[in-house]
Short mmCIF file of C-alpha atoms in Angstrom, two decimals:
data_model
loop_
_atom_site.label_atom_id
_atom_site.label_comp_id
_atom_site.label_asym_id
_atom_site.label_seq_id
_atom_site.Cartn_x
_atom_site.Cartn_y
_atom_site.Cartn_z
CA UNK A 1154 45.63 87.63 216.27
CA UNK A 1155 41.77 87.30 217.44
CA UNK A 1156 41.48 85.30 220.72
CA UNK A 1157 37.91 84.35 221.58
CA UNK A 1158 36.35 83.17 224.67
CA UNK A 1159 32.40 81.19 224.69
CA UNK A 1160 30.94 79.07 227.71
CA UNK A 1161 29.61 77.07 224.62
CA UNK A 1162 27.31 75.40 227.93
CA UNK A 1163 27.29 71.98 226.18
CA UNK A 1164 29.50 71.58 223.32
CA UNK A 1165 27.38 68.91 221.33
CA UNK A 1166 23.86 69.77 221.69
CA UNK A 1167 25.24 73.23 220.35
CA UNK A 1168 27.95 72.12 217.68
CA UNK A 1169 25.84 73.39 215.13
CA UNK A 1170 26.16 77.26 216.75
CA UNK A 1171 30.04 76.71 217.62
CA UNK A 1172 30.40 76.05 213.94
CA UNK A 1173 28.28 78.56 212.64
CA UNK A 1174 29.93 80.85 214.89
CA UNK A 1175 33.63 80.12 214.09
CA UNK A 1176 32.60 79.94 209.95
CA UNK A 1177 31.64 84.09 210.53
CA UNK A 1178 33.54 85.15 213.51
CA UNK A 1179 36.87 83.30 212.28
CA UNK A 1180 38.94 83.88 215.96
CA UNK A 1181 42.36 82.36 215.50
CA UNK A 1182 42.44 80.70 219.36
CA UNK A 1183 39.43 79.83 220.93
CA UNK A 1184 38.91 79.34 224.92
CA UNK A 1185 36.18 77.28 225.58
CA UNK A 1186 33.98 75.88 228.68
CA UNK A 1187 31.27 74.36 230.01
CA UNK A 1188 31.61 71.53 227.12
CA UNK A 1189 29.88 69.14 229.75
CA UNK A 1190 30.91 65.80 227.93
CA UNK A 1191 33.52 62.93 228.64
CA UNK A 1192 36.81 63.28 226.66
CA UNK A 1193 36.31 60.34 224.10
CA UNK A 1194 32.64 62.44 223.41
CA UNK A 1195 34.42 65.76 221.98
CA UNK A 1196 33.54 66.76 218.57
CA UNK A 1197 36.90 66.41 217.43
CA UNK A 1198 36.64 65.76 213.80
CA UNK A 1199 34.14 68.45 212.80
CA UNK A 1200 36.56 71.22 214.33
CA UNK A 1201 38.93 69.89 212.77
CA UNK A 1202 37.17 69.83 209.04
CA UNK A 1203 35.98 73.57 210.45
CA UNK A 1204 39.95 73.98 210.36
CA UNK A 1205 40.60 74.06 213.83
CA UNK A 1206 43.18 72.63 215.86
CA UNK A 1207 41.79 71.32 219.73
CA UNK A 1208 42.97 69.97 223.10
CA UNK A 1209 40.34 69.11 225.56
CA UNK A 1210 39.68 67.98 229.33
CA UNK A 1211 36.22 66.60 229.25
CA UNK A 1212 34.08 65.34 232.30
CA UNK A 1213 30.80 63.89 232.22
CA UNK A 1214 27.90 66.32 232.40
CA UNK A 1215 29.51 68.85 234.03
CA UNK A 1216 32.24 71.62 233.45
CA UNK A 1217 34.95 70.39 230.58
CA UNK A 1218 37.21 73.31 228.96
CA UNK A 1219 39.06 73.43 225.52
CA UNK A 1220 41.35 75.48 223.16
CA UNK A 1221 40.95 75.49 219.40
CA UNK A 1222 43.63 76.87 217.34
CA UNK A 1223 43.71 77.85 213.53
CA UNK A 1224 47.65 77.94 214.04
CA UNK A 1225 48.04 74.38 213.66
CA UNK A 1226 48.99 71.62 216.77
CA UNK A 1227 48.92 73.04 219.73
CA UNK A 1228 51.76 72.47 222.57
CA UNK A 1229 49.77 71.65 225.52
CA UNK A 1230 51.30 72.52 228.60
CA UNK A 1231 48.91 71.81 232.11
CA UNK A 1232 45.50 71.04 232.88
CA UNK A 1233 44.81 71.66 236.08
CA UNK A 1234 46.20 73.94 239.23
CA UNK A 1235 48.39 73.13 241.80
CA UNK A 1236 47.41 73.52 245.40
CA UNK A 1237 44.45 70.54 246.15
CA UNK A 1238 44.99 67.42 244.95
CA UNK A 1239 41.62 66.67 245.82
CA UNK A 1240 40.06 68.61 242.84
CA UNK A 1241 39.13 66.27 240.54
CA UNK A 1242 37.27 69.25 238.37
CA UNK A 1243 37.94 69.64 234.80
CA UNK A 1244 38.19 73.42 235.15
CA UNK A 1245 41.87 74.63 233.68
CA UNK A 1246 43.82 73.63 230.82
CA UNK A 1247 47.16 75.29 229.25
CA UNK A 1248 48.68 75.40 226.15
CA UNK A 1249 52.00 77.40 224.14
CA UNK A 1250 49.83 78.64 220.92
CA UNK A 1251 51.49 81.08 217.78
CA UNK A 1252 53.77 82.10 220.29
CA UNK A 1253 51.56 82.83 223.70
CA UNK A 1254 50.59 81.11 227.06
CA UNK A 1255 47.07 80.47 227.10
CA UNK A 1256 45.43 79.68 230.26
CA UNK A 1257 41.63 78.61 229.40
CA UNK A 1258 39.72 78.70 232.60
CA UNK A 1259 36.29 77.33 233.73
CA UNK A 1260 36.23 79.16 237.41
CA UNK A 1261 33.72 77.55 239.92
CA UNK A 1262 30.21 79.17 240.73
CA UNK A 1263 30.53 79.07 244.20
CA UNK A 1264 26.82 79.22 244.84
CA UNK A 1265 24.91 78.92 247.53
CA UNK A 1266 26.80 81.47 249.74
CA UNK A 1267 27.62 80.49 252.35
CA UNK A 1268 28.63 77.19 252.24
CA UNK A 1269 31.41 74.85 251.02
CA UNK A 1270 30.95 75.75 246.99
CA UNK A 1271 31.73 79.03 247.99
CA UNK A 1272 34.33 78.14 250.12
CA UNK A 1273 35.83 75.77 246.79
CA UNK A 1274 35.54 79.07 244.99
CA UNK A 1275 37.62 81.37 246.90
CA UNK A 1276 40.37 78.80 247.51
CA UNK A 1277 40.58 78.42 243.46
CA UNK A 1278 41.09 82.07 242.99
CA UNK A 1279 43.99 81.79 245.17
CA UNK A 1280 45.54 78.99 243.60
CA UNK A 1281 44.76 80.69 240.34
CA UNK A 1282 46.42 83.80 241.61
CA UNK A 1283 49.78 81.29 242.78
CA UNK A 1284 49.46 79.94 239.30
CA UNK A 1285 50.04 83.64 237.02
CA UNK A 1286 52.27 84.55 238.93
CA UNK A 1287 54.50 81.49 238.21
CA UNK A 1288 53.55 82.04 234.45
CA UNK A 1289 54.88 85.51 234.74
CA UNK A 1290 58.37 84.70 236.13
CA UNK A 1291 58.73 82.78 232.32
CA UNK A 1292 59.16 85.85 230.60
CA UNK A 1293 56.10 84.49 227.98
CA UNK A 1294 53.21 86.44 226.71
CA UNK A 1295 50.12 85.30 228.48
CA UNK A 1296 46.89 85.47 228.95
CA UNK A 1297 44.47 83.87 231.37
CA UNK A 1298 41.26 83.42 230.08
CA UNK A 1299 37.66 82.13 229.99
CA UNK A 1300 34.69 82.31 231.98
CA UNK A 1301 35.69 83.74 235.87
CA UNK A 1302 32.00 83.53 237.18
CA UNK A 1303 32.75 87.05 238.72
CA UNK A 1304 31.17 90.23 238.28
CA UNK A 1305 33.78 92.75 239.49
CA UNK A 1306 32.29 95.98 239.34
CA UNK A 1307 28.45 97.29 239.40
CA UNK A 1308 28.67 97.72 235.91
CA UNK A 1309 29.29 94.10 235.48
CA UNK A 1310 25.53 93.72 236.21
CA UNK A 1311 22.19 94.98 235.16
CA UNK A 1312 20.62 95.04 238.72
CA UNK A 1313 23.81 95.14 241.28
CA UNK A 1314 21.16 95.09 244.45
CA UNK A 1315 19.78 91.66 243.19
CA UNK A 1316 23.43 90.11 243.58
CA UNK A 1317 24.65 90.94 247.23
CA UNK A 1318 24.43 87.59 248.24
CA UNK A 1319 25.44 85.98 245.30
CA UNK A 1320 28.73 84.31 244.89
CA UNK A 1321 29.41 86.04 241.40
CA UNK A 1322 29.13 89.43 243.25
CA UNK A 1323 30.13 88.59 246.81
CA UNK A 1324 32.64 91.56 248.19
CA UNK A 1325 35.09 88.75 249.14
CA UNK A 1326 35.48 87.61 245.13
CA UNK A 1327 35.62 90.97 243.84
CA UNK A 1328 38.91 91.48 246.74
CA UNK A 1329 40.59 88.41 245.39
CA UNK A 1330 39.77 89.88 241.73
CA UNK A 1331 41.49 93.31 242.43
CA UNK A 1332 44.48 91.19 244.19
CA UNK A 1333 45.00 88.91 241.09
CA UNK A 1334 44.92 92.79 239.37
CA UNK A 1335 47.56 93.75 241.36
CA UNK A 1336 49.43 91.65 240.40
CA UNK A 1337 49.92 92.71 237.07
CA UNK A 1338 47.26 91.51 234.92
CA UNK A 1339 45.12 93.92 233.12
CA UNK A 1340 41.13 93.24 232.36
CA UNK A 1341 41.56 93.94 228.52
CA UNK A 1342 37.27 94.52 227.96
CA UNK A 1343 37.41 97.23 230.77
CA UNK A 1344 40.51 98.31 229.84
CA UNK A 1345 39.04 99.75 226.92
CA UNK A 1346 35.00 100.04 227.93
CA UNK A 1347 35.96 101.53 231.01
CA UNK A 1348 32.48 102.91 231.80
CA UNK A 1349 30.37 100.96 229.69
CA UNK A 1350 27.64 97.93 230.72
CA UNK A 1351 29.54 95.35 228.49
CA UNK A 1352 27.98 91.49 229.39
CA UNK A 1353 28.58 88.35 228.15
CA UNK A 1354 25.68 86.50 229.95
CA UNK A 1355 21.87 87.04 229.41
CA UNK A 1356 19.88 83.62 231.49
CA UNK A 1357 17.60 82.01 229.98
CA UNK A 1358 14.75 83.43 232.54
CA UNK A 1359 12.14 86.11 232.12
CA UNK A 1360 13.21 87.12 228.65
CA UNK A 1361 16.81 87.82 230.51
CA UNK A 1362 18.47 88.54 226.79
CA UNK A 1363 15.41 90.47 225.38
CA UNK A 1364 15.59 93.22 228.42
CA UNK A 1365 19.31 93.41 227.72
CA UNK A 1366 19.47 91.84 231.53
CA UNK A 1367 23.11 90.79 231.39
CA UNK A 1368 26.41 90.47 233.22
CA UNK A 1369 29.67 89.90 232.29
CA UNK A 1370 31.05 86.81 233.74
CA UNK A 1371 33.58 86.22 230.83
CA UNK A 1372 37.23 87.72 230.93
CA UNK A 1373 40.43 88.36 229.40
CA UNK A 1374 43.24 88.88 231.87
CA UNK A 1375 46.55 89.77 229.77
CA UNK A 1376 50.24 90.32 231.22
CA UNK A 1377 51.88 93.01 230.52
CA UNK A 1378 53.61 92.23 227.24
CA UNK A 1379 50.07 90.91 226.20
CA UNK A 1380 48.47 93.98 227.30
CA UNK A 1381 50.45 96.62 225.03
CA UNK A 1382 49.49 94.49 222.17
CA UNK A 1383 45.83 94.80 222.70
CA UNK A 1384 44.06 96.35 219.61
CA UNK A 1385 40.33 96.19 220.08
CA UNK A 1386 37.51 93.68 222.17
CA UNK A 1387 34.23 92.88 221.93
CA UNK A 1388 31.00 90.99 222.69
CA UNK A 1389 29.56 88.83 219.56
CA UNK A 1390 26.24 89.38 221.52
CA UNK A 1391 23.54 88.67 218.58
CA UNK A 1392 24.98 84.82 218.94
CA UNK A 1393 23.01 84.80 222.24
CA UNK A 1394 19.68 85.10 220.11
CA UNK A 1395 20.49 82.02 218.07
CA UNK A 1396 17.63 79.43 218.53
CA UNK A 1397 18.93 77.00 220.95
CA UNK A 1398 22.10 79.09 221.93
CA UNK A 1399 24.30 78.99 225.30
CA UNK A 1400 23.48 81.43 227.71
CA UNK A 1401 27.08 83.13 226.92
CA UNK A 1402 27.58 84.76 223.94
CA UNK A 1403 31.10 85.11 222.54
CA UNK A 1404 33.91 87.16 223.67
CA UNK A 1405 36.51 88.15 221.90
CA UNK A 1406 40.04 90.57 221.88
CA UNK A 1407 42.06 91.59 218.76
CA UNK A 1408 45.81 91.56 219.16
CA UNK A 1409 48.44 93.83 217.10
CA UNK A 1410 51.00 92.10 215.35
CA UNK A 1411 54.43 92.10 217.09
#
């Protein structure tokens, strides 16, 4: 099984890429975010001619997230996380896919630090940290995945002394990152790069992607059962060079058969 992630960073100006992409990378699940249109706006029809199967939570120009299947329909399960009814963010959606719990995640910025985005940002963590550990107690496979806006180590970044005071690299995410850790979830693309520069993100800004000037903001977090099944992972970087491509690239982790 191939599971991909891609902050796809508006999901109809760059249909022609996602299909392009899924026609040569052929991932069997795909997490995506950012898709920055209204639900009745999704692209559902081409995906589905591309052979894939989709739910969606759209929201006008902003955030949106997604899962494509290959499998057939998909079983959705949530969108959204428990703990502020307030949150009106299209940032989460769940589904039971071939098998597995998949969490697709769009998790919040947080910037300018300080200040109430950040504030919005830590408070999700937690209430994404609440959330897996209520998935675990199923007995399920699962995995929780997407784009986490966090850099957790230095080699997460090109330049870690440009970030101190950036919410992706603030020390107070990267503590809630090692908690949700902790608590049984394994990083699957450090798991096995553990001491490589490995990013998913290259901005669009002084030639960001040419200078190999990246971070990795995009993550696979897999339980346990999920974990011993994980075969190989990898970055579909040359994607990010595609003329009118999302500042993401695609992310992706292979699965053994059980």
């Amino acid at each position: 099984m191939k599971i991909a992630t891609y902050n796809i960073n508006g999901i109809n100006g760059r249909l022609p890429n996602l299909l392009r992409w899924l026609a040569e990378a052929k991932p069997d699940i795909v997490c995506l975010q950012e898709l920055k249109c209204e639900d009745n706006r999704f692209p559902e029809r081409p995906l589905l001619e591309a052979g894939y199967h989709a739910i969606w939570q759209g929201q006008k120009s902003w955030n949106g997230v997604a899962i494509l299947s290959r499998y057939g329909e998909i079983q959705e399960t949530r969108r959204g996380l428990d703990g502020d009814p307030d949150d009106t963010h299209s940032r989460y959606i769940e589904a039971f896919v071939n098998g597995v719990v998949i969490g697709c995640l769009y998790l919040p910025n947080g910037n300018p630090f300080p200040g109430p985005k950040f504030d919005y940002k830590l408070k999700w963590i937690r209430r994404l940290k609440a959330h897996g550990k209520k998935l675990r107690g199923f007995g399920l496979p699962v995995a929780l995945i997407g784009d986490y806006n966090i850099m957790p180590t230095d080699l997460d970044t090109y330049k870690p002394e440009k970030y101190a005071e950036n919410a992706l690299f603030r020390p107070e995410v990267r503590q809630l990152w090692r908690e949700l850790l902790k608590t049984g979830w394994t990083d699957a693309i450090r798991t096995l790069y553990p001491d490589e520069r490995v990013y998913s993100f290259w901005d669009y800004l002084r030639n960001a992607y040419g200078r190999n000037a990246g971070l990795r903001l995009d993550h696979f977090l897999l339980d346990p059962v999920m974990a011993q099944r994980l075969q190989s992972a990898g970055v579909d970087k040359a994607v990010r060079g595609w003329e009118h491509s999302s500042d993401h690239a695609p992310v992706w982790i292979q699965l053994k058969k059980i």
